């Protein structure tokens, strides 16, 4: 089983569109695939693959403090020490309370309370799922609003996806990675055999491609690049191609701008299966190039 990570240095480059198209092409070419959506902060692969949830699990990503009113002596030491101003005295009720929205789960209050009146609990931060799609099994997740530890959730999704992939003897674990270069992106690099970097011919697209290539180089993960909407700016496309060649990174394909892709996505159709799509051939050729290098 090989792990393919589809990733981008910034959001909106078409990463998920290509991932969904690869999943459809895997079925068309009889390549057994398992999918994992590691963009847990803004998961959207399920919108195209329409998974049927088979397993549902809670995700506890951090800690949260709670006052044990039976032990609290109103000394207010916890209020003084909390740098997030998450603990306050409720004047109406006459008790000290924790605001769960402001609490960062640092647990310092639990150490300073002289009466043992602080309870530190695991915080329910989201859910993760194992699902079935028409293209194969899929592991994905939902992170709660304003919740943290998305890197930890990515690790959980990948761990389960590898397990499912091995149990089903899949040839490829296809991972839709998060954008950027932060913690969840670093987590998504774990176990990757090849990373497909999706970029676009803009100044920000090139800049963020440089950053994500630096990251893949740091973790010694082989990378290839595809340029989406490449014909919108031929000069920038050429600049990105020259930059990649200078770094010894292969550009495996260029996808022309296709106004039918938003129409396909709006209709819940994987773009590569949309008959009017003019980019389908380019995506298929990139798919073939990537599998050869994987």
Short mmCIF file of N, CA, C and O in Angstrom, two decimals, residues 13-143:
data_model
loop_
_atom_site.label_atom_id
_atom_site.label_comp_id
_atom_site.label_asym_id
_atom_site.label_seq_id
_atom_site.Cartn_x
_atom_site.Cartn_y
_atom_site.Cartn_z
N UNK A 13 -6.95 26.14 -4.16
CA UNK A 13 -6.20 25.81 -5.38
C UNK A 13 -6.84 24.69 -6.20
O UNK A 13 -6.44 24.45 -7.33
N UNK A 14 -7.80 23.98 -5.62
CA UNK A 14 -8.43 22.86 -6.32
C UNK A 14 -7.97 21.51 -5.81
O UNK A 14 -8.20 20.48 -6.45
N UNK A 15 -7.35 21.49 -4.64
CA UNK A 15 -6.81 20.27 -4.06
C UNK A 15 -7.88 19.19 -3.86
O UNK A 15 -7.69 18.03 -4.25
N UNK A 16 -8.99 19.55 -3.27
CA UNK A 16 -10.04 18.56 -3.01
C UNK A 16 -10.71 18.11 -4.30
O UNK A 16 -11.09 16.94 -4.44
N UNK A 17 -10.83 19.01 -5.26
CA UNK A 17 -11.38 18.64 -6.57
C UNK A 17 -10.53 17.56 -7.22
O UNK A 17 -11.05 16.59 -7.78
N UNK A 18 -9.22 17.72 -7.15
CA UNK A 18 -8.31 16.73 -7.73
C UNK A 18 -8.35 15.43 -6.94
O UNK A 18 -8.35 14.33 -7.52
N UNK A 19 -8.42 15.52 -5.62
CA UNK A 19 -8.50 14.31 -4.79
C UNK A 19 -9.74 13.50 -5.14
O UNK A 19 -9.68 12.28 -5.32
N UNK A 20 -10.88 14.16 -5.23
CA UNK A 20 -12.13 13.47 -5.57
C UNK A 20 -12.05 12.86 -6.96
O UNK A 20 -12.53 11.74 -7.20
N UNK A 21 -11.43 13.58 -7.88
CA UNK A 21 -11.28 13.07 -9.24
C UNK A 21 -10.38 11.84 -9.27
O UNK A 21 -10.64 10.88 -10.01
N UNK A 22 -9.32 11.85 -8.48
CA UNK A 22 -8.43 10.69 -8.39
C UNK A 22 -9.18 9.48 -7.83
O UNK A 22 -8.95 8.34 -8.25
N UNK A 23 -10.06 9.73 -6.85
CA UNK A 23 -10.85 8.63 -6.28
C UNK A 23 -11.74 8.00 -7.36
O UNK A 23 -11.84 6.76 -7.46
N UNK A 24 -12.36 8.85 -8.18
CA UNK A 24 -13.21 8.34 -9.27
C UNK A 24 -12.37 7.61 -10.32
O UNK A 24 -12.79 6.56 -10.84
N UNK A 25 -11.20 8.14 -10.62
CA UNK A 25 -10.33 7.50 -11.60
C UNK A 25 -9.78 6.18 -11.08
O UNK A 25 -9.53 5.25 -11.85
N UNK A 26 -9.60 6.09 -9.76
CA UNK A 26 -9.16 4.83 -9.17
C UNK A 26 -10.15 3.72 -9.42
O UNK A 26 -9.78 2.59 -9.78
N UNK A 27 -11.43 4.05 -9.29
CA UNK A 27 -12.46 3.06 -9.56
C UNK A 27 -12.50 2.72 -11.05
O UNK A 27 -12.62 1.56 -11.43
N UNK A 28 -12.38 3.74 -11.90
CA UNK A 28 -12.43 3.53 -13.35
C UNK A 28 -11.27 2.68 -13.85
O UNK A 28 -11.42 1.92 -14.82
N UNK A 29 -10.10 2.80 -13.21
CA UNK A 29 -8.92 2.05 -13.64
C UNK A 29 -8.68 0.80 -12.79
O UNK A 29 -7.62 0.18 -12.89
N UNK A 30 -9.68 0.48 -11.95
CA UNK A 30 -9.62 -0.70 -11.09
C UNK A 30 -8.40 -0.68 -10.17
O UNK A 30 -7.72 -1.69 -9.96
N UNK A 31 -8.12 0.50 -9.63
CA UNK A 31 -7.07 0.66 -8.63
C UNK A 31 -7.74 0.81 -7.28
O UNK A 31 -8.43 1.79 -7.03
N UNK A 32 -7.57 -0.19 -6.41
CA UNK A 32 -8.23 -0.17 -5.11
C UNK A 32 -7.68 0.96 -4.24
O UNK A 32 -6.49 1.04 -3.98
N UNK A 33 -8.56 1.86 -3.81
CA UNK A 33 -8.15 3.01 -3.02
C UNK A 33 -8.96 3.13 -1.74
O UNK A 33 -10.14 2.75 -1.69
N UNK A 34 -8.31 3.67 -0.72
CA UNK A 34 -8.98 4.11 0.50
C UNK A 34 -8.72 5.61 0.62
O UNK A 34 -7.60 6.06 0.39
N UNK A 35 -9.74 6.37 0.93
CA UNK A 35 -9.61 7.83 1.02
C UNK A 35 -9.57 8.31 2.47
O UNK A 35 -10.21 7.71 3.34
N UNK A 36 -8.81 9.37 2.69
CA UNK A 36 -8.76 10.01 4.01
C UNK A 36 -8.81 11.52 3.82
O UNK A 36 -8.01 12.07 3.07
N UNK A 37 -9.76 12.17 4.47
CA UNK A 37 -9.85 13.63 4.42
C UNK A 37 -9.20 14.19 5.68
O UNK A 37 -9.77 14.15 6.76
N UNK A 38 -7.97 14.69 5.51
CA UNK A 38 -7.22 15.22 6.65
C UNK A 38 -7.35 16.74 6.77
O UNK A 38 -6.69 17.34 7.63
N UNK A 39 -8.17 17.36 5.95
CA UNK A 39 -8.44 18.79 6.09
C UNK A 39 -9.56 18.95 7.11
O UNK A 39 -10.67 19.40 6.80
N UNK A 40 -9.25 18.58 8.37
CA UNK A 40 -10.30 18.46 9.38
C UNK A 40 -10.87 19.81 9.82
O UNK A 40 -11.98 19.88 10.33
N UNK A 41 -10.11 20.89 9.63
CA UNK A 41 -10.61 22.21 10.01
C UNK A 41 -11.72 22.69 9.08
O UNK A 41 -12.57 23.49 9.46
N UNK A 42 -11.68 22.22 7.83
CA UNK A 42 -12.70 22.61 6.85
C UNK A 42 -12.92 21.45 5.88
O UNK A 42 -12.71 21.56 4.68
N UNK A 43 -13.34 20.32 6.43
CA UNK A 43 -13.51 19.11 5.63
C UNK A 43 -14.62 19.30 4.58
O UNK A 43 -15.71 19.76 4.91
N UNK A 44 -14.32 18.95 3.32
CA UNK A 44 -15.35 19.07 2.29
C UNK A 44 -15.29 17.96 1.24
O UNK A 44 -16.07 17.97 0.29
N UNK A 45 -14.38 16.99 1.40
CA UNK A 45 -14.33 15.89 0.45
C UNK A 45 -15.63 15.10 0.45
O UNK A 45 -16.05 14.56 -0.58
N UNK A 46 -16.30 15.06 1.60
CA UNK A 46 -17.55 14.31 1.71
C UNK A 46 -18.66 14.90 0.83
O UNK A 46 -19.61 14.20 0.48
N UNK A 47 -18.54 16.18 0.49
CA UNK A 47 -19.57 16.80 -0.34
C UNK A 47 -19.62 16.19 -1.73
O UNK A 47 -20.68 16.18 -2.38
N UNK A 48 -18.47 15.70 -2.21
CA UNK A 48 -18.42 15.08 -3.54
C UNK A 48 -18.50 13.56 -3.49
O UNK A 48 -19.07 12.94 -4.38
N UNK A 49 -17.94 12.96 -2.43
CA UNK A 49 -17.92 11.49 -2.37
C UNK A 49 -19.16 10.92 -1.70
O UNK A 49 -19.40 9.72 -1.76
N UNK A 50 -19.95 11.76 -1.03
CA UNK A 50 -21.22 11.37 -0.41
C UNK A 50 -21.10 10.07 0.41
O UNK A 50 -21.71 9.05 0.10
N UNK A 51 -20.28 10.10 1.46
CA UNK A 51 -20.05 8.87 2.24
C UNK A 51 -21.26 8.45 3.08
O UNK A 51 -22.02 9.29 3.56
N UNK A 52 -21.39 7.16 3.26
CA UNK A 52 -22.37 6.59 4.18
C UNK A 52 -21.62 6.19 5.44
O UNK A 52 -20.76 5.31 5.41
N UNK A 53 -21.90 6.86 6.54
CA UNK A 53 -21.15 6.64 7.77
C UNK A 53 -21.46 5.26 8.36
O UNK A 53 -22.61 4.90 8.60
N UNK A 54 -20.38 4.48 8.59
CA UNK A 54 -20.49 3.14 9.17
C UNK A 54 -20.11 3.16 10.64
O UNK A 54 -20.71 2.50 11.47
N UNK A 55 -19.05 3.94 10.96
CA UNK A 55 -18.60 4.08 12.35
C UNK A 55 -18.52 5.56 12.71
O UNK A 55 -18.12 6.38 11.89
N UNK A 56 -18.85 5.87 13.93
CA UNK A 56 -18.79 7.24 14.42
C UNK A 56 -18.10 7.24 15.79
O UNK A 56 -18.48 6.47 16.68
N UNK A 57 -17.06 8.07 15.95
CA UNK A 57 -16.30 8.09 17.19
C UNK A 57 -16.10 9.52 17.68
O UNK A 57 -15.88 10.43 16.87
N UNK A 58 -16.15 9.72 19.00
CA UNK A 58 -15.86 11.03 19.57
C UNK A 58 -14.36 11.29 19.55
O UNK A 58 -13.55 10.37 19.67
N UNK A 59 -14.00 12.56 19.41
CA UNK A 59 -12.60 12.97 19.45
C UNK A 59 -12.41 13.94 20.60
O UNK A 59 -13.07 14.98 20.67
N UNK A 60 -11.51 13.57 21.52
CA UNK A 60 -11.18 14.43 22.65
C UNK A 60 -9.80 15.01 22.39
O UNK A 60 -8.78 14.31 22.48
N UNK A 61 -9.76 16.30 22.06
CA UNK A 61 -8.51 16.88 21.62
C UNK A 61 -7.76 17.68 22.66
O UNK A 61 -6.60 18.03 22.46
N UNK A 62 -8.38 18.00 23.78
CA UNK A 62 -7.70 18.83 24.77
C UNK A 62 -8.33 18.67 26.14
O UNK A 62 -9.00 17.68 26.43
N UNK A 63 -8.10 19.66 26.98
CA UNK A 63 -8.61 19.62 28.35
C UNK A 63 -9.47 20.85 28.61
O UNK A 63 -9.35 21.87 27.92
N UNK A 64 -10.32 20.75 29.61
CA UNK A 64 -11.12 21.90 30.03
C UNK A 64 -11.30 21.83 31.55
O UNK A 64 -11.41 20.73 32.12
N UNK A 65 -11.27 22.98 32.19
CA UNK A 65 -11.39 23.03 33.65
C UNK A 65 -12.85 23.21 34.08
O UNK A 65 -13.65 23.82 33.37
N UNK A 66 -13.15 22.68 35.25
CA UNK A 66 -14.48 22.83 35.84
C UNK A 66 -14.32 22.96 37.35
O UNK A 66 -13.46 22.31 37.95
N UNK A 67 -15.13 23.80 37.96
CA UNK A 67 -15.05 24.01 39.41
C UNK A 67 -15.87 22.97 40.15
O UNK A 67 -17.05 22.75 39.83
N UNK A 68 -15.23 22.29 41.12
CA UNK A 68 -15.95 21.39 42.02
C UNK A 68 -16.49 22.25 43.16
O UNK A 68 -15.77 22.61 44.10
N UNK A 69 -17.77 22.60 43.07
CA UNK A 69 -18.37 23.55 44.02
C UNK A 69 -18.35 23.03 45.46
O UNK A 69 -18.33 23.81 46.41
N UNK A 70 -18.30 21.72 45.63
CA UNK A 70 -18.29 21.15 46.99
C UNK A 70 -16.95 21.39 47.68
O UNK A 70 -16.88 21.44 48.91
N UNK A 71 -15.90 21.55 46.88
CA UNK A 71 -14.56 21.76 47.45
C UNK A 71 -14.09 23.21 47.36
O UNK A 71 -13.16 23.61 48.08
N UNK A 72 -14.72 23.98 46.51
CA UNK A 72 -14.29 25.37 46.31
C UNK A 72 -14.52 26.20 47.57
O UNK A 72 -15.62 26.22 48.12
N UNK A 73 -13.45 26.89 48.00
CA UNK A 73 -13.52 27.72 49.19
C UNK A 73 -13.55 29.21 48.87
O UNK A 73 -13.34 30.06 49.76
N UNK A 74 -13.76 29.56 47.61
CA UNK A 74 -13.89 30.95 47.17
C UNK A 74 -12.59 31.76 47.41
O UNK A 74 -12.65 32.99 47.61
N UNK A 75 -11.46 31.11 47.39
CA UNK A 75 -10.20 31.83 47.61
C UNK A 75 -9.79 32.64 46.38
O UNK A 75 -8.99 33.57 46.48
N UNK A 76 -10.30 32.26 45.24
CA UNK A 76 -10.11 32.97 43.98
C UNK A 76 -8.66 32.98 43.47
O UNK A 76 -8.28 33.80 42.64
N UNK A 77 -7.86 32.04 43.97
CA UNK A 77 -6.49 31.91 43.46
C UNK A 77 -6.50 31.55 41.97
O UNK A 77 -5.63 31.98 41.21
N UNK A 78 -7.48 30.78 41.57
CA UNK A 78 -7.58 30.38 40.16
C UNK A 78 -7.88 31.58 39.26
O UNK A 78 -7.40 31.66 38.13
N UNK A 79 -8.68 32.51 39.77
CA UNK A 79 -9.01 33.72 39.00
C UNK A 79 -7.76 34.55 38.77
O UNK A 79 -7.53 35.08 37.68
N UNK A 80 -6.93 34.66 39.80
CA UNK A 80 -5.71 35.45 39.71
C UNK A 80 -4.71 34.87 38.71
O UNK A 80 -4.01 35.61 38.02
N UNK A 81 -4.65 33.55 38.64
CA UNK A 81 -3.61 32.90 37.84
C UNK A 81 -4.02 32.69 36.38
O UNK A 81 -3.17 32.52 35.50
N UNK A 82 -5.32 32.71 36.09
CA UNK A 82 -5.78 32.40 34.72
C UNK A 82 -5.49 33.56 33.77
O UNK A 82 -6.11 34.62 33.84
N UNK A 83 -4.55 33.36 32.85
CA UNK A 83 -4.16 34.41 31.92
C UNK A 83 -5.17 34.60 30.79
O UNK A 83 -5.09 35.55 30.02
N UNK A 84 -6.12 33.67 30.68
CA UNK A 84 -7.11 33.75 29.61
C UNK A 84 -8.43 34.36 30.10
O UNK A 84 -9.40 34.42 29.35
N UNK A 85 -8.46 34.73 31.38
CA UNK A 85 -9.65 35.34 32.00
C UNK A 85 -10.88 34.44 31.82
O UNK A 85 -11.99 34.91 31.58
N UNK A 86 -10.62 33.14 31.93
CA UNK A 86 -11.69 32.16 31.74
C UNK A 86 -12.42 31.83 33.03
O UNK A 86 -13.45 31.14 33.00
N UNK A 87 -11.89 32.29 34.16
CA UNK A 87 -12.51 31.99 35.45
C UNK A 87 -12.97 33.30 36.10
O UNK A 87 -12.22 34.28 36.13
N UNK A 88 -14.18 33.31 36.58
CA UNK A 88 -14.73 34.51 37.20
C UNK A 88 -15.71 34.14 38.31
O UNK A 88 -16.19 33.00 38.37
N UNK A 89 -15.97 35.10 39.16
CA UNK A 89 -16.95 34.86 40.21
C UNK A 89 -18.30 35.38 39.77
O UNK A 89 -18.43 36.54 39.38
N UNK A 90 -19.28 34.50 39.78
CA UNK A 90 -20.64 34.87 39.44
C UNK A 90 -21.28 35.55 40.64
O UNK A 90 -21.55 34.90 41.67
N UNK A 91 -21.48 36.84 40.53
CA UNK A 91 -21.97 37.62 41.67
C UNK A 91 -23.39 37.24 42.06
O UNK A 91 -23.76 37.25 43.24
N UNK A 92 -24.21 36.88 41.08
CA UNK A 92 -25.60 36.53 41.37
C UNK A 92 -25.69 35.22 42.14
O UNK A 92 -26.46 35.08 43.09
N UNK A 93 -24.88 34.24 41.71
CA UNK A 93 -24.93 32.93 42.36
C UNK A 93 -23.93 32.81 43.50
O UNK A 93 -24.01 31.90 44.32
N UNK A 94 -22.96 33.73 43.51
CA UNK A 94 -21.97 33.70 44.56
C UNK A 94 -20.99 32.56 44.46
O UNK A 94 -20.47 32.08 45.49
N UNK A 95 -20.73 32.09 43.28
CA UNK A 95 -19.80 30.97 43.08
C UNK A 95 -18.79 31.32 41.99
O UNK A 95 -19.03 32.19 41.16
N UNK A 96 -17.65 30.62 42.02
CA UNK A 96 -16.64 30.76 40.99
C UNK A 96 -16.96 29.78 39.86
O UNK A 96 -17.27 28.61 40.11
N UNK A 97 -16.90 30.29 38.62
CA UNK A 97 -17.25 29.44 37.47
C UNK A 97 -16.20 29.59 36.38
O UNK A 97 -15.51 30.61 36.28
N UNK A 98 -16.12 28.56 35.53
CA UNK A 98 -15.22 28.56 34.37
C UNK A 98 -16.05 28.81 33.12
O UNK A 98 -17.08 28.17 32.90
N UNK A 99 -15.60 29.76 32.32
CA UNK A 99 -16.23 30.00 31.02
C UNK A 99 -15.63 29.00 30.03
O UNK A 99 -14.46 29.12 29.67
N UNK A 100 -16.37 27.99 29.58
CA UNK A 100 -15.80 26.94 28.72
C UNK A 100 -15.33 27.44 27.36
O UNK A 100 -14.49 26.81 26.72
N UNK A 101 -15.85 28.59 26.92
CA UNK A 101 -15.44 29.15 25.64
C UNK A 101 -14.04 29.77 25.74
O UNK A 101 -13.22 29.64 24.83
N UNK A 102 -13.76 30.41 26.88
CA UNK A 102 -12.47 31.06 27.05
C UNK A 102 -11.39 30.13 27.57
O UNK A 102 -10.20 30.39 27.40
N UNK A 103 -11.77 29.04 28.20
CA UNK A 103 -10.79 28.11 28.78
C UNK A 103 -9.95 27.46 27.70
O UNK A 103 -10.48 26.87 26.75
N UNK A 104 -8.63 27.56 27.84
CA UNK A 104 -7.69 26.99 26.86
C UNK A 104 -7.18 25.62 27.29
O UNK A 104 -6.36 25.01 26.59
N UNK A 105 -7.61 25.12 28.43
CA UNK A 105 -7.21 23.80 28.86
C UNK A 105 -5.76 23.68 29.27
O UNK A 105 -5.16 22.61 29.19
N UNK A 106 -5.17 24.77 29.74
CA UNK A 106 -3.74 24.75 30.13
C UNK A 106 -3.51 24.00 31.44
O UNK A 106 -2.38 23.61 31.73
N UNK A 107 -4.54 23.85 32.26
CA UNK A 107 -4.56 23.09 33.53
C UNK A 107 -3.80 23.76 34.67
O UNK A 107 -3.65 23.18 35.75
N UNK A 108 -3.32 25.00 34.49
CA UNK A 108 -2.57 25.68 35.56
C UNK A 108 -3.44 25.86 36.80
O UNK A 108 -2.96 25.70 37.94
N UNK A 109 -4.69 26.18 36.60
CA UNK A 109 -5.59 26.41 37.75
C UNK A 109 -5.69 25.17 38.63
O UNK A 109 -5.84 25.27 39.85
N UNK A 110 -5.60 24.00 38.03
CA UNK A 110 -5.67 22.76 38.80
C UNK A 110 -4.48 22.58 39.72
O UNK A 110 -4.59 21.95 40.78
N UNK A 111 -3.34 23.15 39.32
CA UNK A 111 -2.14 23.05 40.14
C UNK A 111 -2.12 24.06 41.28
O UNK A 111 -1.59 23.80 42.36
N UNK A 112 -2.69 25.24 41.03
CA UNK A 112 -2.60 26.30 42.05
C UNK A 112 -3.72 26.25 43.08
O UNK A 112 -3.59 26.84 44.16
N UNK A 113 -4.81 25.56 42.78
CA UNK A 113 -5.93 25.52 43.73
C UNK A 113 -5.49 24.78 45.01
O UNK A 113 -5.15 23.59 44.96
N UNK A 114 -5.49 25.45 46.16
CA UNK A 114 -5.03 24.81 47.41
C UNK A 114 -6.03 23.83 48.01
O UNK A 114 -5.70 23.10 48.95
N UNK A 115 -7.23 23.79 47.46
CA UNK A 115 -8.28 22.95 48.04
C UNK A 115 -8.70 21.79 47.14
O UNK A 115 -9.63 21.06 47.47
N UNK A 116 -8.02 21.66 46.01
CA UNK A 116 -8.37 20.57 45.08
C UNK A 116 -9.75 20.76 44.47
O UNK A 116 -10.45 19.79 44.19
N UNK A 117 -10.11 22.03 44.27
CA UNK A 117 -11.45 22.33 43.78
C UNK A 117 -11.58 22.47 42.28
O UNK A 117 -12.64 22.88 41.78
N UNK A 118 -10.51 22.13 41.54
CA UNK A 118 -10.56 22.22 40.08
C UNK A 118 -10.56 20.83 39.48
O UNK A 118 -9.67 20.01 39.78
N UNK A 119 -11.52 20.55 38.64
CA UNK A 119 -11.58 19.27 37.92
C UNK A 119 -11.13 19.51 36.49
O UNK A 119 -11.65 20.39 35.81
N UNK A 120 -10.14 18.75 36.05
CA UNK A 120 -9.66 18.85 34.67
C UNK A 120 -10.24 17.68 33.88
O UNK A 120 -9.97 16.52 34.18
N UNK A 121 -11.05 18.02 32.88
CA UNK A 121 -11.73 16.99 32.10
C UNK A 121 -11.25 17.01 30.65
O UNK A 121 -10.80 18.05 30.14
N UNK A 122 -11.36 15.85 30.00
CA UNK A 122 -11.10 15.79 28.56
C UNK A 122 -12.20 16.57 27.85
O UNK A 122 -13.38 16.47 28.19
N UNK A 123 -11.78 17.34 26.85
CA UNK A 123 -12.72 18.18 26.11
C UNK A 123 -13.15 17.51 24.81
O UNK A 123 -12.30 17.13 23.98
N UNK A 124 -14.44 17.36 24.62
CA UNK A 124 -14.97 16.80 23.36
C UNK A 124 -14.79 17.84 22.27
O UNK A 124 -15.43 18.89 22.29
N UNK A 125 -13.91 17.54 21.31
CA UNK A 125 -13.55 18.53 20.29
C UNK A 125 -14.14 18.26 18.92
O UNK A 125 -14.09 19.12 18.04
N UNK A 126 -14.66 17.07 18.70
CA UNK A 126 -15.20 16.76 17.38
C UNK A 126 -15.52 15.28 17.25
O UNK A 126 -15.63 14.56 18.26
N UNK A 127 -15.66 14.82 16.03
CA UNK A 127 -15.95 13.43 15.74
C UNK A 127 -15.12 12.97 14.54
O UNK A 127 -14.73 13.78 13.71
N UNK A 128 -14.85 11.67 14.47
CA UNK A 128 -14.25 11.11 13.27
C UNK A 128 -15.03 9.87 12.85
O UNK A 128 -15.69 9.23 13.67
N UNK A 129 -14.97 9.58 11.55
CA UNK A 129 -15.87 8.58 10.99
C UNK A 129 -15.14 7.62 10.04
O UNK A 129 -14.13 7.98 9.42
N UNK A 130 -15.68 6.43 9.95
CA UNK A 130 -15.32 5.48 8.89
C UNK A 130 -16.56 5.31 8.03
O UNK A 130 -17.64 4.99 8.55
N UNK A 131 -16.42 5.55 6.73
CA UNK A 131 -17.58 5.55 5.85
C UNK A 131 -17.33 4.72 4.60
O UNK A 131 -16.19 4.33 4.29
N UNK A 132 -18.40 4.46 3.90
CA UNK A 132 -18.34 3.80 2.59
C UNK A 132 -18.77 4.79 1.52
O UNK A 132 -19.73 5.54 1.71
N UNK A 133 -18.06 4.80 0.41
CA UNK A 133 -18.45 5.61 -0.74
C UNK A 133 -18.49 4.70 -1.96
O UNK A 133 -18.06 3.55 -1.90
N UNK A 134 -18.98 5.23 -3.06
CA UNK A 134 -19.03 4.42 -4.28
C UNK A 134 -17.64 4.19 -4.86
O UNK A 134 -17.47 3.39 -5.79
N UNK A 135 -16.63 4.88 -4.31
CA UNK A 135 -15.26 4.72 -4.80
C UNK A 135 -14.38 3.95 -3.83
O UNK A 135 -13.21 3.72 -4.10
N UNK A 136 -14.92 3.56 -2.68
CA UNK A 136 -14.15 2.84 -1.68
C UNK A 136 -14.38 3.40 -0.30
O UNK A 136 -15.18 4.32 -0.10
N UNK A 137 -13.67 2.87 0.68
CA UNK A 137 -13.83 3.32 2.06
C UNK A 137 -13.20 4.69 2.26
O UNK A 137 -12.27 5.08 1.55
N UNK A 138 -13.68 5.40 3.24
CA UNK A 138 -13.21 6.76 3.51
C UNK A 138 -13.20 7.01 5.01
O UNK A 138 -14.15 6.65 5.72
N UNK A 139 -12.12 7.61 5.50
CA UNK A 139 -12.03 8.03 6.89
C UNK A 139 -11.98 9.55 6.90
O UNK A 139 -11.16 10.15 6.18
N UNK A 140 -12.82 10.18 7.69
CA UNK A 140 -12.89 11.64 7.71
C UNK A 140 -13.33 12.10 9.09
O UNK A 140 -13.58 11.28 9.98
N UNK A 141 -13.40 13.40 9.28
CA UNK A 141 -13.66 13.92 10.62
C UNK A 141 -14.31 15.29 10.56
O UNK A 141 -14.30 15.97 9.53
N UNK A 142 -14.85 15.69 11.70
CA UNK A 142 -15.40 17.03 11.88
C UNK A 142 -14.82 17.61 13.15
O UNK A 142 -14.95 17.02 14.23
N UNK A 143 -14.15 18.75 13.05
CA UNK A 143 -13.62 19.44 14.22
C UNK A 143 -14.64 20.48 14.65
O UNK A 143 -15.18 21.21 13.83
#
